[in-house]
Short mmCIF file of C-alpha atoms and ligand atoms in Angstrom, two decimals:
data_model
loop_
_atom_site.label_atom_id
_atom_site.label_comp_id
_atom_site.label_asym_id
_atom_site.label_seq_id
_atom_site.Cartn_x
_atom_site.Cartn_y
_atom_site.Cartn_z
CA UNK A 1 -24.50 13.30 -10.38
CA UNK A 2 -26.56 13.68 -13.55
CA UNK A 3 -28.30 16.74 -12.16
CA UNK A 4 -24.95 18.20 -11.22
CA UNK A 5 -23.72 17.76 -14.80
CA UNK A 6 -26.82 19.53 -16.11
CA UNK A 7 -26.34 22.38 -13.68
CA UNK A 8 -22.70 22.71 -14.68
CA UNK A 9 -23.59 22.84 -18.36
CA UNK A 10 -26.05 25.59 -17.56
CA UNK A 11 -23.20 27.55 -16.06
CA UNK A 12 -23.94 27.16 -12.38
CA UNK A 13 -20.77 27.94 -10.49
CA UNK A 14 -21.53 25.93 -7.40
CA UNK A 15 -22.05 22.84 -9.53
CA UNK A 16 -18.65 23.46 -11.10
CA UNK A 17 -17.04 23.80 -7.66
CA UNK A 18 -18.70 20.60 -6.44
CA UNK A 19 -17.71 18.57 -9.48
CA UNK A 20 -14.11 19.68 -9.03
CA UNK A 21 -14.28 18.37 -5.46
CA UNK A 22 -15.66 15.05 -6.68
CA UNK A 23 -12.85 14.80 -9.21
CA UNK A 24 -10.24 15.47 -6.53
CA UNK A 25 -11.81 13.09 -4.05
CA UNK A 26 -12.36 10.42 -6.69
CA UNK A 27 -15.93 10.13 -5.53
CA UNK A 28 -17.83 7.12 -6.78
CA UNK A 29 -19.79 7.92 -9.91
CA UNK A 30 -17.59 10.78 -11.02
CA UNK A 31 -16.44 8.76 -14.04
CA UNK A 32 -19.98 8.87 -15.38
CA UNK A 33 -20.09 12.62 -14.93
CA UNK A 34 -16.76 13.02 -16.71
CA UNK A 35 -17.98 10.82 -19.54
CA UNK A 36 -21.11 12.94 -19.89
CA UNK A 37 -19.04 16.11 -19.96
CA UNK A 38 -16.43 14.85 -22.38
CA UNK A 39 -18.31 15.71 -25.59
CA UNK A 40 -18.44 19.31 -24.36
CA UNK A 41 -14.66 19.58 -24.00
CA UNK A 42 -11.87 20.44 -26.39
CA UNK A 43 -12.67 24.11 -26.77
CA UNK A 44 -10.52 25.78 -24.13
CA UNK A 45 -6.91 26.83 -24.62
CA UNK A 46 -4.86 25.41 -21.77
CA UNK A 47 -1.82 27.35 -20.60
CA UNK A 48 0.57 25.81 -18.06
CA UNK A 49 2.67 28.11 -15.88
CA UNK A 50 5.57 26.59 -14.01
CA UNK A 51 8.82 27.69 -12.41
CA UNK A 52 10.71 27.71 -9.13
CA UNK A 53 8.93 28.79 -5.93
CA UNK A 54 8.53 32.53 -5.60
CA UNK A 55 9.34 33.47 -9.17
CA UNK A 56 5.97 35.23 -9.44
CA UNK A 57 3.77 32.60 -11.09
CA UNK A 58 0.60 33.57 -9.23
CA UNK A 59 1.22 37.27 -9.81
CA UNK A 60 1.70 36.46 -13.47
CA UNK A 61 -1.51 34.44 -13.57
CA UNK A 62 -3.27 37.43 -12.04
CA UNK A 63 -1.86 39.82 -14.65
CA UNK A 64 -2.46 37.42 -17.54
CA UNK A 65 -6.03 36.75 -16.51
CA UNK A 66 -6.72 40.47 -16.27
CA UNK A 67 -5.32 41.01 -19.77
CA UNK A 68 -7.38 38.14 -21.19
CA UNK A 69 -10.48 39.56 -19.50
CA UNK A 70 -9.89 42.88 -21.24
CA UNK A 71 -10.03 40.88 -24.45
CA UNK A 72 -13.38 39.40 -23.45
CA UNK A 73 -12.04 35.92 -22.75
CA UNK A 74 -13.36 33.95 -19.80
CA UNK A 75 -10.74 32.39 -17.55
CA UNK A 76 -10.55 29.41 -15.25
CA UNK A 77 -7.51 28.98 -13.05
CA UNK A 78 -6.11 25.91 -11.31
CA UNK A 79 -3.40 26.76 -8.79
CA UNK A 80 -1.53 23.76 -7.45
CA UNK A 81 0.44 23.84 -4.19
CA UNK A 82 2.22 20.97 -2.45
CA UNK A 83 0.65 18.75 0.16
CA UNK A 84 2.73 18.29 3.28
CA UNK A 85 4.10 14.75 3.16
CA UNK A 86 4.02 14.58 6.95
CA UNK A 87 0.46 15.58 7.72
CA UNK A 88 -1.38 15.28 4.40
CA UNK A 89 -2.52 18.86 4.89
CA UNK A 90 -1.69 21.85 2.72
CA UNK A 91 -1.75 25.61 2.73
CA UNK A 92 -3.01 26.85 -0.60
CA UNK A 93 -2.00 30.48 -0.81
CA UNK A 94 -1.96 31.39 -4.49
CA UNK A 95 -5.21 33.34 -4.27
CA UNK A 96 -3.42 35.99 -2.21
CA UNK A 97 -1.85 37.24 -5.45
CA UNK A 98 -5.05 37.06 -7.45
CA UNK A 99 -7.24 39.55 -5.66
CA UNK A 100 -7.65 41.67 -8.79
CA UNK A 101 -9.79 38.89 -10.22
CA UNK A 102 -12.48 38.91 -7.55
CA UNK A 103 -16.02 39.97 -8.26
CA UNK A 104 -15.85 38.90 -11.90
CA UNK A 105 -18.14 36.14 -13.16
CA UNK A 106 -15.82 35.58 -16.09
CA UNK A 107 -13.16 34.20 -13.76
CA UNK A 108 -13.13 31.04 -11.65
CA UNK A 109 -10.16 30.19 -9.41
CA UNK A 110 -9.59 26.81 -7.83
CA UNK A 111 -6.71 25.85 -5.56
CA UNK A 112 -5.56 22.25 -5.61
CA UNK A 113 -3.16 20.36 -3.38
CA UNK A 114 -0.81 17.79 -4.88
CA UNK A 115 -2.15 15.15 -2.45
CA UNK A 116 -0.74 11.67 -2.92
CA UNK A 117 0.95 10.32 -5.97
CA UNK A 118 2.27 12.23 -8.94
CA UNK A 119 0.20 10.12 -11.24
CA UNK A 120 -2.84 11.00 -9.16
CA UNK A 121 -2.15 14.71 -9.54
CA UNK A 122 -1.80 14.43 -13.29
CA UNK A 123 -5.12 12.61 -13.51
CA UNK A 124 -6.92 15.02 -11.18
CA UNK A 125 -5.54 18.01 -13.07
CA UNK A 126 -6.55 16.59 -16.43
CA UNK A 127 -10.06 15.89 -15.18
CA UNK A 128 -10.35 19.29 -13.48
CA UNK A 129 -9.30 20.97 -16.73
CA UNK A 130 -11.98 19.01 -18.58
CA UNK A 131 -14.65 20.00 -16.09
CA UNK A 132 -13.71 23.67 -16.53
CA UNK A 133 -13.51 23.25 -20.30
CA UNK A 134 -17.01 21.79 -20.36
CA UNK A 135 -18.20 24.70 -18.22
CA UNK A 136 -17.31 26.89 -21.18
CA UNK A 137 -14.21 28.84 -20.14
CA UNK A 138 -12.16 30.12 -23.08
CA UNK A 139 -8.81 29.88 -21.36
CA UNK A 140 -7.57 27.67 -18.55
CA UNK A 141 -4.44 28.69 -16.66
CA UNK A 142 -2.72 25.99 -14.62
CA UNK A 143 -0.07 27.08 -12.11
CA UNK A 144 2.28 24.44 -10.70
CA UNK A 145 5.41 24.68 -8.62
CA UNK A 146 8.38 23.67 -10.69
CA UNK A 147 9.80 20.70 -8.89
CA UNK A 148 10.66 17.97 -11.32
CA UNK A 149 8.28 15.39 -12.63
CA UNK A 150 5.05 17.10 -11.67
CA UNK A 151 5.40 20.00 -14.06
CA UNK A 152 6.33 17.68 -16.85
CA UNK A 153 3.14 15.77 -16.17
CA UNK A 154 1.12 18.98 -16.14
CA UNK A 155 2.71 20.08 -19.36
CA UNK A 156 1.36 17.01 -21.01
CA UNK A 157 -2.06 18.51 -20.54
CA UNK A 158 -1.25 22.10 -21.57
CA UNK A 159 -1.24 23.53 -25.06
CA UNK A 160 1.19 26.33 -24.25
CA UNK A 161 3.68 26.10 -21.40
CA UNK A 162 5.28 29.13 -19.76
CA UNK A 163 8.40 28.58 -17.71
CA UNK A 164 8.95 31.43 -15.30
CA UNK A 165 12.36 32.55 -14.13
CA UNK A 166 13.33 35.45 -11.92
CA UNK A 167 16.66 37.11 -11.21
CA UNK A 168 18.33 36.69 -7.87
CA UNK A 169 17.21 33.18 -7.07
CA UNK A 170 20.72 31.79 -7.12
CA UNK A 171 23.89 31.99 -9.17
CA UNK A 172 22.58 30.07 -12.06
CA UNK A 173 19.41 30.15 -13.97
CA UNK A 174 17.13 27.73 -12.19
CA UNK A 175 16.18 26.09 -15.42
CA UNK A 176 19.58 24.55 -15.94
CA UNK A 177 19.29 22.43 -12.85
CA UNK A 178 15.71 21.45 -13.29
CA UNK A 179 16.21 20.63 -16.96
CA UNK A 180 13.04 22.54 -17.47
CA UNK A 181 14.06 24.39 -20.59
CA UNK A 182 12.86 21.76 -22.98
CA UNK A 183 9.31 21.93 -21.74
CA UNK A 184 9.03 25.70 -22.28
CA UNK A 185 7.07 27.13 -25.17
CA UNK A 186 7.64 30.62 -23.79
CA UNK A 187 10.32 31.62 -21.30
CA UNK A 188 9.29 34.40 -18.94
CA UNK A 189 11.83 36.40 -17.00
CA UNK A 190 9.64 37.95 -14.34
CA UNK A 191 10.73 40.56 -11.79
CA UNK A 192 12.42 42.40 -14.63
CA UNK A 193 12.47 45.42 -12.29
CA UNK A 194 15.06 43.63 -10.20
CA UNK A 195 18.81 43.82 -10.77
CA UNK A 196 20.15 40.88 -12.70
CA UNK A 197 17.17 40.44 -14.99
CA UNK A 198 19.24 41.10 -18.08
CA UNK A 199 21.76 38.52 -16.97
CA UNK A 200 19.01 35.98 -16.59
CA UNK A 201 17.82 36.76 -20.10
CA UNK A 202 21.36 36.45 -21.39
CA UNK A 203 22.02 33.08 -19.81
CA UNK A 204 18.71 31.75 -21.06
CA UNK A 205 19.55 33.01 -24.50
CA UNK A 206 22.95 31.43 -24.38
CA UNK A 207 21.44 28.15 -23.29
CA UNK A 208 18.94 28.22 -26.08
CA UNK A 209 21.66 28.88 -28.63
CA UNK A 210 24.41 26.79 -27.12
CA UNK A 211 22.26 23.80 -26.45
CA UNK A 212 20.80 24.18 -29.86
CA UNK A 213 21.19 20.72 -31.34
CA UNK A 214 20.53 19.07 -28.02
CA UNK A 215 17.70 21.25 -26.88
CA UNK A 216 16.24 20.98 -30.32
CA UNK A 217 16.10 17.23 -30.28
CA UNK A 218 14.63 17.48 -26.82
CA UNK A 219 12.07 19.94 -28.07
CA UNK A 220 11.20 17.53 -30.80
CA UNK A 221 10.97 14.70 -28.35
CA UNK A 222 8.83 16.68 -25.96
CA UNK A 223 6.44 18.12 -28.43
CA UNK A 224 5.64 14.63 -29.19
CA UNK A 225 6.46 12.40 -32.01
CA UNK A 226 4.59 15.05 -33.92
CA UNK A 227 7.56 16.68 -35.60
CA UNK A 228 8.98 13.34 -36.64
CA UNK A 229 5.83 12.15 -38.22
CA UNK A 230 4.20 15.26 -39.55
CA UNK A 231 6.33 18.26 -40.02
CA UNK A 232 9.81 17.23 -40.96
CA UNK A 233 8.79 16.34 -44.44
CA UNK A 234 6.84 19.51 -45.14
CA UNK A 235 8.56 22.55 -43.80
CA UNK A 236 11.02 22.04 -41.03
CA UNK A 237 11.58 25.73 -40.50
CA UNK A 238 8.00 26.58 -39.90
CA UNK A 239 7.41 23.62 -37.70
CA UNK A 240 10.34 24.43 -35.46
CA UNK A 241 9.36 26.56 -32.52
CA UNK A 242 12.12 28.34 -30.65
CA UNK A 243 10.79 29.57 -27.31
CA UNK A 244 10.88 33.35 -27.12
CA UNK A 245 12.08 35.05 -23.94
CA UNK A 246 9.73 37.67 -22.54
CA UNK A 247 10.51 40.03 -19.66
CA UNK A 248 7.70 40.97 -17.30
CA UNK A 249 7.00 42.83 -14.08
CA UNK A 250 3.91 40.93 -13.05
CA UNK A 251 3.00 43.14 -10.09
CA UNK A 252 2.93 46.20 -12.36
CA UNK A 253 1.45 44.52 -15.40
CA UNK A 254 4.52 45.36 -17.45
CA UNK A 255 5.39 43.17 -20.42
CA UNK A 256 2.08 41.35 -20.21
CA UNK A 257 1.02 42.46 -23.69
CA UNK A 258 4.23 41.02 -25.10
CA UNK A 259 3.63 37.82 -23.21
CA UNK A 260 0.12 37.60 -24.57
CA UNK A 261 1.57 38.12 -28.02
CA UNK A 262 4.03 35.29 -27.54
CA UNK A 263 1.25 32.97 -26.34
CA UNK A 264 -0.84 33.96 -29.32
CA UNK A 265 2.02 33.29 -31.72
CA UNK A 266 2.58 29.88 -30.20
CA UNK A 267 -1.08 29.12 -30.64
CA UNK A 268 -0.93 30.18 -34.27
CA UNK A 269 2.16 28.08 -34.71
CA UNK A 270 0.35 25.01 -33.43
CA UNK A 271 -2.65 25.70 -35.57
CA UNK A 272 -0.63 25.58 -38.76
CA UNK A 273 0.21 22.31 -40.46
CA UNK A 274 -2.06 20.32 -38.17
CA UNK A 275 0.41 20.59 -35.34
CA UNK A 276 -2.37 21.09 -32.86
CA UNK A 277 -4.13 17.92 -33.86
CA UNK A 278 -0.85 16.06 -33.59
CA UNK A 279 -0.17 17.54 -30.16
CA UNK A 280 -3.60 16.55 -28.97
CA UNK A 281 -3.10 13.05 -30.31
CA UNK A 282 0.12 12.76 -28.35
CA UNK A 283 -1.62 13.97 -25.20
CA UNK A 284 -4.36 11.42 -25.66
CA UNK A 285 -1.89 8.65 -26.31
CA UNK A 286 0.07 9.43 -23.16
CA UNK A 287 -3.11 9.61 -21.12
CA UNK A 288 -4.49 6.40 -22.53
CA UNK A 289 -1.36 4.47 -21.63
CA UNK A 290 -1.32 5.97 -18.15
CA UNK A 291 -4.92 5.10 -17.49
CA UNK A 292 -4.48 1.64 -18.94
CA UNK A 293 -1.47 0.98 -16.76
CA UNK A 294 -3.35 2.13 -13.69
CA UNK A 295 -6.46 0.13 -14.50
CA UNK A 296 -4.55 -3.05 -15.27
CA UNK A 297 -2.58 -2.79 -12.07
CA UNK A 298 -5.70 -2.14 -10.00
CA UNK A 299 -7.39 -5.07 -11.69
CA UNK A 300 -4.52 -7.40 -11.01
CA UNK A 301 -4.11 -6.34 -7.40
CA UNK A 302 -7.79 -6.97 -6.76
CA UNK A 303 -7.14 -10.68 -7.24
CA UNK A 304 -3.98 -10.88 -5.21
CA UNK A 305 -4.04 -10.98 -1.44
CA UNK A 306 -1.79 -8.83 0.71
CA UNK A 307 -0.49 -12.07 2.20
CA UNK A 308 0.66 -13.32 -1.16
CA UNK A 309 2.48 -10.06 -1.79
CA UNK A 310 4.11 -10.16 1.65
CA UNK A 311 5.24 -13.74 1.06
CA UNK A 312 6.80 -12.72 -2.23
CA UNK A 313 8.64 -9.85 -0.58
CA UNK A 314 9.98 -12.23 1.98
CA UNK A 315 11.17 -14.66 -0.67
CA UNK A 316 12.89 -11.86 -2.54
CA UNK A 317 14.54 -10.60 0.60
CA UNK A 318 15.92 -14.04 1.42
CA UNK A 319 17.28 -14.22 -2.14
CA UNK A 320 15.13 -17.23 -2.89
CA UNK A 321 13.54 -15.35 -5.78
CA UNK A 322 14.54 -12.33 -7.83
CA UNK A 323 12.10 -9.42 -8.29
CA UNK A 324 11.46 -10.00 -11.98
CA UNK A 325 10.98 -13.71 -11.28
CA UNK A 326 8.42 -12.77 -8.64
CA UNK A 327 6.48 -10.71 -11.16
CA UNK A 328 6.52 -13.56 -13.64
CA UNK A 329 5.35 -16.02 -11.02
CA UNK A 330 2.50 -13.71 -10.03
CA UNK A 331 1.39 -13.19 -13.60
CA UNK A 332 1.51 -16.91 -14.29
CA UNK A 333 -0.61 -17.87 -11.30
CA UNK A 334 -3.10 -15.19 -12.32
CA UNK A 335 -3.28 -16.56 -15.84
CA UNK A 336 -3.83 -20.08 -14.58
CA UNK A 337 -6.66 -18.90 -12.39
CA UNK A 338 -8.31 -17.15 -15.32
CA UNK B 1 -13.04 8.00 -2.40
CA UNK B 2 -10.39 10.15 -0.86
CA UNK B 3 -12.05 12.95 1.04
CA UNK B 4 -10.12 15.92 2.38
CA UNK B 5 -11.61 18.61 4.57
CA UNK B 6 -11.13 22.04 3.04
CA UNK B 7 -11.14 25.20 5.15
CA UNK B 8 -11.04 28.80 4.01
CA UNK B 9 -9.11 31.07 6.35
CA UNK B 10 -9.82 34.72 5.63
CA UNK B 11 -8.90 37.97 7.23
CA UNK B 12 -11.74 40.45 6.72
CA UNK B 13 -11.65 44.06 7.76
CA UNK B 14 -9.03 46.73 7.50
CA UNK B 15 -6.47 45.96 10.18
CA UNK B 16 -3.20 45.03 8.62
CA UNK B 17 -1.68 42.08 10.40
CA UNK B 18 -2.43 38.49 9.72
CA UNK B 19 -0.20 36.66 12.17
CA UNK B 20 -3.12 35.06 13.96
CA UNK B 21 -4.66 33.91 10.69
CA UNK B 22 -1.38 32.39 9.57
CA UNK B 23 -0.92 30.55 12.85
CA UNK B 24 -4.36 29.01 12.49
CA UNK B 25 -3.74 28.16 8.84
CA UNK B 26 -0.57 26.30 9.77
CA UNK B 27 -2.16 24.51 12.70
CA UNK B 28 -5.00 23.29 10.49
CA UNK B 29 -2.59 22.17 7.78
CA UNK B 30 -0.75 20.20 10.43
CA UNK B 31 -4.07 18.65 11.42
CA UNK B 32 -4.28 17.33 7.83
CA UNK B 33 -6.69 19.85 6.31
CA UNK B 34 -6.38 21.69 3.05
CA UNK B 35 -6.37 25.34 4.02
CA UNK B 36 -7.13 27.99 1.44
CA UNK B 37 -5.52 31.15 2.67
CA UNK B 38 -6.60 34.37 0.99
CA UNK B 39 -4.67 37.06 2.82
CA UNK B 40 -5.52 40.44 4.23
CA UNK B 41 -8.45 42.83 3.77
CA UNK B 42 -10.97 40.45 2.33
CA UNK B 43 -14.38 41.93 1.60
CA UNK B 44 -17.51 39.89 2.40
CA UNK B 45 -18.04 39.36 -1.34
CA UNK B 46 -14.50 38.12 -1.82
CA UNK B 47 -14.89 35.68 1.05
CA UNK B 48 -18.19 34.31 -0.25
CA UNK B 49 -16.74 33.99 -3.73
CA UNK B 50 -13.63 32.14 -2.55
CA UNK B 51 -15.73 29.84 -0.35
CA UNK B 52 -17.89 28.95 -3.32
CA UNK B 53 -15.11 28.41 -5.85
CA UNK B 54 -13.02 26.38 -3.42
CA UNK B 55 -16.01 24.36 -2.22
CA UNK B 56 -14.83 24.55 1.37
CA UNK B 57 -16.43 22.76 4.29
CA UNK B 58 -15.92 25.60 6.75
CA UNK B 59 -15.07 29.30 6.59
CA UNK B 60 -12.80 30.59 9.33
CA UNK B 61 -12.56 34.33 9.96
CA UNK B 62 -9.76 35.93 11.89
CA UNK B 63 -10.99 39.21 13.31
CA UNK B 64 -8.82 41.05 15.79
CA UNK B 65 -10.07 44.56 15.10
CA UNK B 66 -13.19 44.13 17.22
CA UNK B 67 -15.36 44.66 14.16
CA UNK B 68 -16.85 41.15 14.31
CA UNK B 69 -20.41 42.37 14.93
CA UNK B 70 -20.25 44.43 11.76
CA UNK B 71 -18.38 41.92 9.62
CA UNK B 72 -19.81 38.51 10.47
CA UNK B 73 -23.46 39.25 9.56
CA UNK B 74 -22.43 40.75 6.24
CA UNK B 75 -20.26 37.79 5.39
CA UNK B 76 -23.02 35.39 6.39
CA UNK B 77 -25.40 37.32 4.16
CA UNK B 78 -23.08 37.20 1.13
CA UNK B 79 -22.46 33.51 1.65
CA UNK B 80 -26.20 32.81 1.89
CA UNK B 81 -26.76 34.81 -1.29
CA UNK B 82 -24.16 32.64 -3.01
CA UNK B 83 -26.09 29.54 -1.95
CA UNK B 84 -23.70 28.61 0.83
CA UNK B 85 -26.27 28.44 3.65
CA UNK B 86 -24.92 25.05 4.65
CA UNK B 87 -21.32 26.20 5.05
CA UNK B 88 -20.64 27.15 8.69
CA UNK B 89 -18.59 30.15 9.76
CA UNK B 90 -16.16 30.04 12.67
CA UNK B 91 -14.55 33.12 14.18
CA UNK B 92 -11.23 33.64 15.88
CA UNK B 93 -10.48 36.77 17.85
CA UNK B 94 -11.24 38.57 21.05
CA UNK B 95 -15.01 38.24 21.36
CA UNK B 96 -16.73 39.64 24.48
CA UNK B 97 -19.35 37.40 26.12
CA UNK B 98 -22.34 39.52 25.08
CA UNK B 99 -21.27 39.35 21.42
CA UNK B 100 -20.73 35.64 21.73
CA UNK B 101 -24.43 35.11 22.37
CA UNK B 102 -25.38 37.36 19.47
CA UNK B 103 -23.04 35.51 17.12
CA UNK B 104 -24.43 32.18 18.24
CA UNK B 105 -27.88 33.44 17.41
CA UNK B 106 -26.63 34.09 13.89
CA UNK B 107 -25.63 30.46 13.74
CA UNK B 108 -21.94 31.01 14.45
CA UNK B 109 -21.02 28.33 16.96
CA UNK B 110 -17.29 28.06 16.49
CA UNK B 111 -15.94 31.01 18.47
CA UNK B 112 -12.33 30.82 19.50
CA UNK B 113 -10.46 33.28 21.63
CA UNK B 114 -6.72 33.76 21.89
CA UNK B 115 -4.92 30.72 23.23
CA UNK B 116 -7.49 28.24 21.97
CA UNK B 117 -5.97 24.80 21.48
CA UNK B 118 -5.87 23.49 17.95
CA UNK B 119 -7.60 20.33 19.18
CA UNK B 120 -10.66 22.38 20.07
CA UNK B 121 -10.87 23.89 16.61
CA UNK B 122 -10.30 20.51 15.00
CA UNK B 123 -13.07 19.00 17.10
CA UNK B 124 -15.41 21.80 16.07
CA UNK B 125 -14.58 21.30 12.36
CA UNK B 126 -14.97 17.53 12.53
CA UNK B 127 -18.40 17.91 14.13
CA UNK B 128 -19.46 20.60 11.68
CA UNK B 129 -18.46 18.45 8.72
CA UNK B 130 -20.24 15.44 10.18
CA UNK B 131 -23.39 17.49 10.71
CA UNK B 132 -23.28 18.65 7.08
CA UNK B 133 -23.03 15.22 5.60
CA UNK B 134 -25.96 13.96 7.66
N1 GTP C 1 9.80 43.04 -7.67
C1 GTP C 1 8.90 42.19 -8.14
N2 GTP C 1 8.29 41.34 -7.29
C2 GTP C 1 7.37 40.48 -7.79
C3 GTP C 1 7.03 40.46 -9.17
N3 GTP C 1 6.12 39.49 -9.37
C4 GTP C 1 5.88 38.94 -8.16
N4 GTP C 1 6.63 39.53 -7.21
C5 GTP C 1 6.66 39.22 -5.77
O1 GTP C 1 7.27 37.96 -5.58
C6 GTP C 1 6.66 37.26 -4.50
C7 GTP C 1 6.18 35.90 -4.94
O2 GTP C 1 5.16 36.07 -5.90
P1 GTP C 1 4.11 34.94 -6.26
O3 GTP C 1 3.29 35.43 -7.38
O4 GTP C 1 3.42 34.47 -5.05
O5 GTP C 1 5.12 33.81 -6.74
P2 GTP C 1 4.81 32.27 -7.05
O6 GTP C 1 5.80 31.82 -8.06
O7 GTP C 1 3.38 32.08 -7.39
O8 GTP C 1 5.12 31.60 -5.66
P3 GTP C 1 4.77 30.10 -5.20
O9 GTP C 1 3.36 29.80 -5.65
O10 GTP C 1 4.92 30.15 -3.73
O11 GTP C 1 5.79 29.23 -5.85
C8 GTP C 1 5.55 38.16 -4.00
O12 GTP C 1 6.03 38.88 -2.89
C9 GTP C 1 5.27 39.07 -5.16
O13 GTP C 1 4.76 40.32 -4.78
C10 GTP C 1 7.69 41.38 -10.04
O14 GTP C 1 7.49 41.43 -11.25
N5 GTP C 1 8.60 42.21 -9.47
MG1 MG C 2 1.94 30.81 -6.51
#
């Protein structure tokens, strides 16, 4: 493991690929590797790209990565696709749209399946991002299918989040249903060559304006307690970020410069007034609580037999005990043992 | 520890249909593998690159054009150059008997003709992965 870390820090791509596998598989000893890599992280800009299936996320990643490469930035990409809940297998097909990026040592693409739990995906993604960050990539693009909680979890690790829409995916803008608007830093209307693109832009615009007070509080809530604590006192106007709407045709590279501009502006926005530091603090806080919760639970369950749990379930089912009472009883017996 | 077998399914060469590759990809997903599917017209360099970045256990090539004797050695060579000597290649397609022997000599032991049962491919992959970790 130590040798692998050294090889990664020296830029060896196979070491990077192998460490990503270890992270995903939760191989024993990977924590030590992550700890050794941690001081080398914190340099990359992480961009999350989410949206409904088929909106053109991978094509957009392809176009964005090309544009960043023209600006001499190195790019790592994590493309997440769902695991089949029935077989545990997955088809990871995002690379199909990223062929323009082959043969370039400044690009590294990794496909990831969602595997088991949502919490597990968030942890694996965070760790994978760190491994890539430590490997020295300037920009990390993370593509996830927009399907509820998972993209919100991913967003907690990104610095700039793009929400991708496309015309013709249904009557309404997809975002309304998914409640995805509040996690967007930049709204992308891709497939702008298709009929209906302007309508999509209009409805997004209307939503941004109409839902102003509401979406604003949500924005504040999402971007962390940071606005409450830091910015409101100084300059509310500057601290407020209203997501711009950018139209693109990913497969033709159209609108990509504007999108890059919008990403750049968002980055500048975060860098003023210490917003970035506050955002990072929020990310760390969220992660710390998540890891703590997981570790405490694992710790507790180590000392409790399956039989004891099954007995409790039985007692709850027969209405002898209520669920919260069961938890209390468990915790008490554990404390007495300790 | 939560190991998943990862397989790259690639379609090298110039012929333009990938139905066979997609069928295999789906069958392997249903067998519980993570299948990285890269689409049509993959060059040997692209295949080696994807195999490296995705850290796959096996590379599966779907070759229906009959160009396997030209393609497989070049892909093997690119993969070896990338340090992937230990990653086996399997081939699906219509492979005449005389080519079969030649491919086996190159170290390609998973050769599957049309109508191969998924179980056969799965058995091959399981054995290949076991051999690697030994
Ligand atoms: N007309 C048009 N088609 C596009 C555009 N961008 C992508 N597409 C097409 O839309 C389809 C889906 O594109 P992807 O990039 O795979 O979309 P995705 O959001 O990554 O899809 P999933 O990962 O499956 O959710 C492909 O057939 C693309 O060629 C665009 O700007 N205009
Ligand atoms: Mg995609």
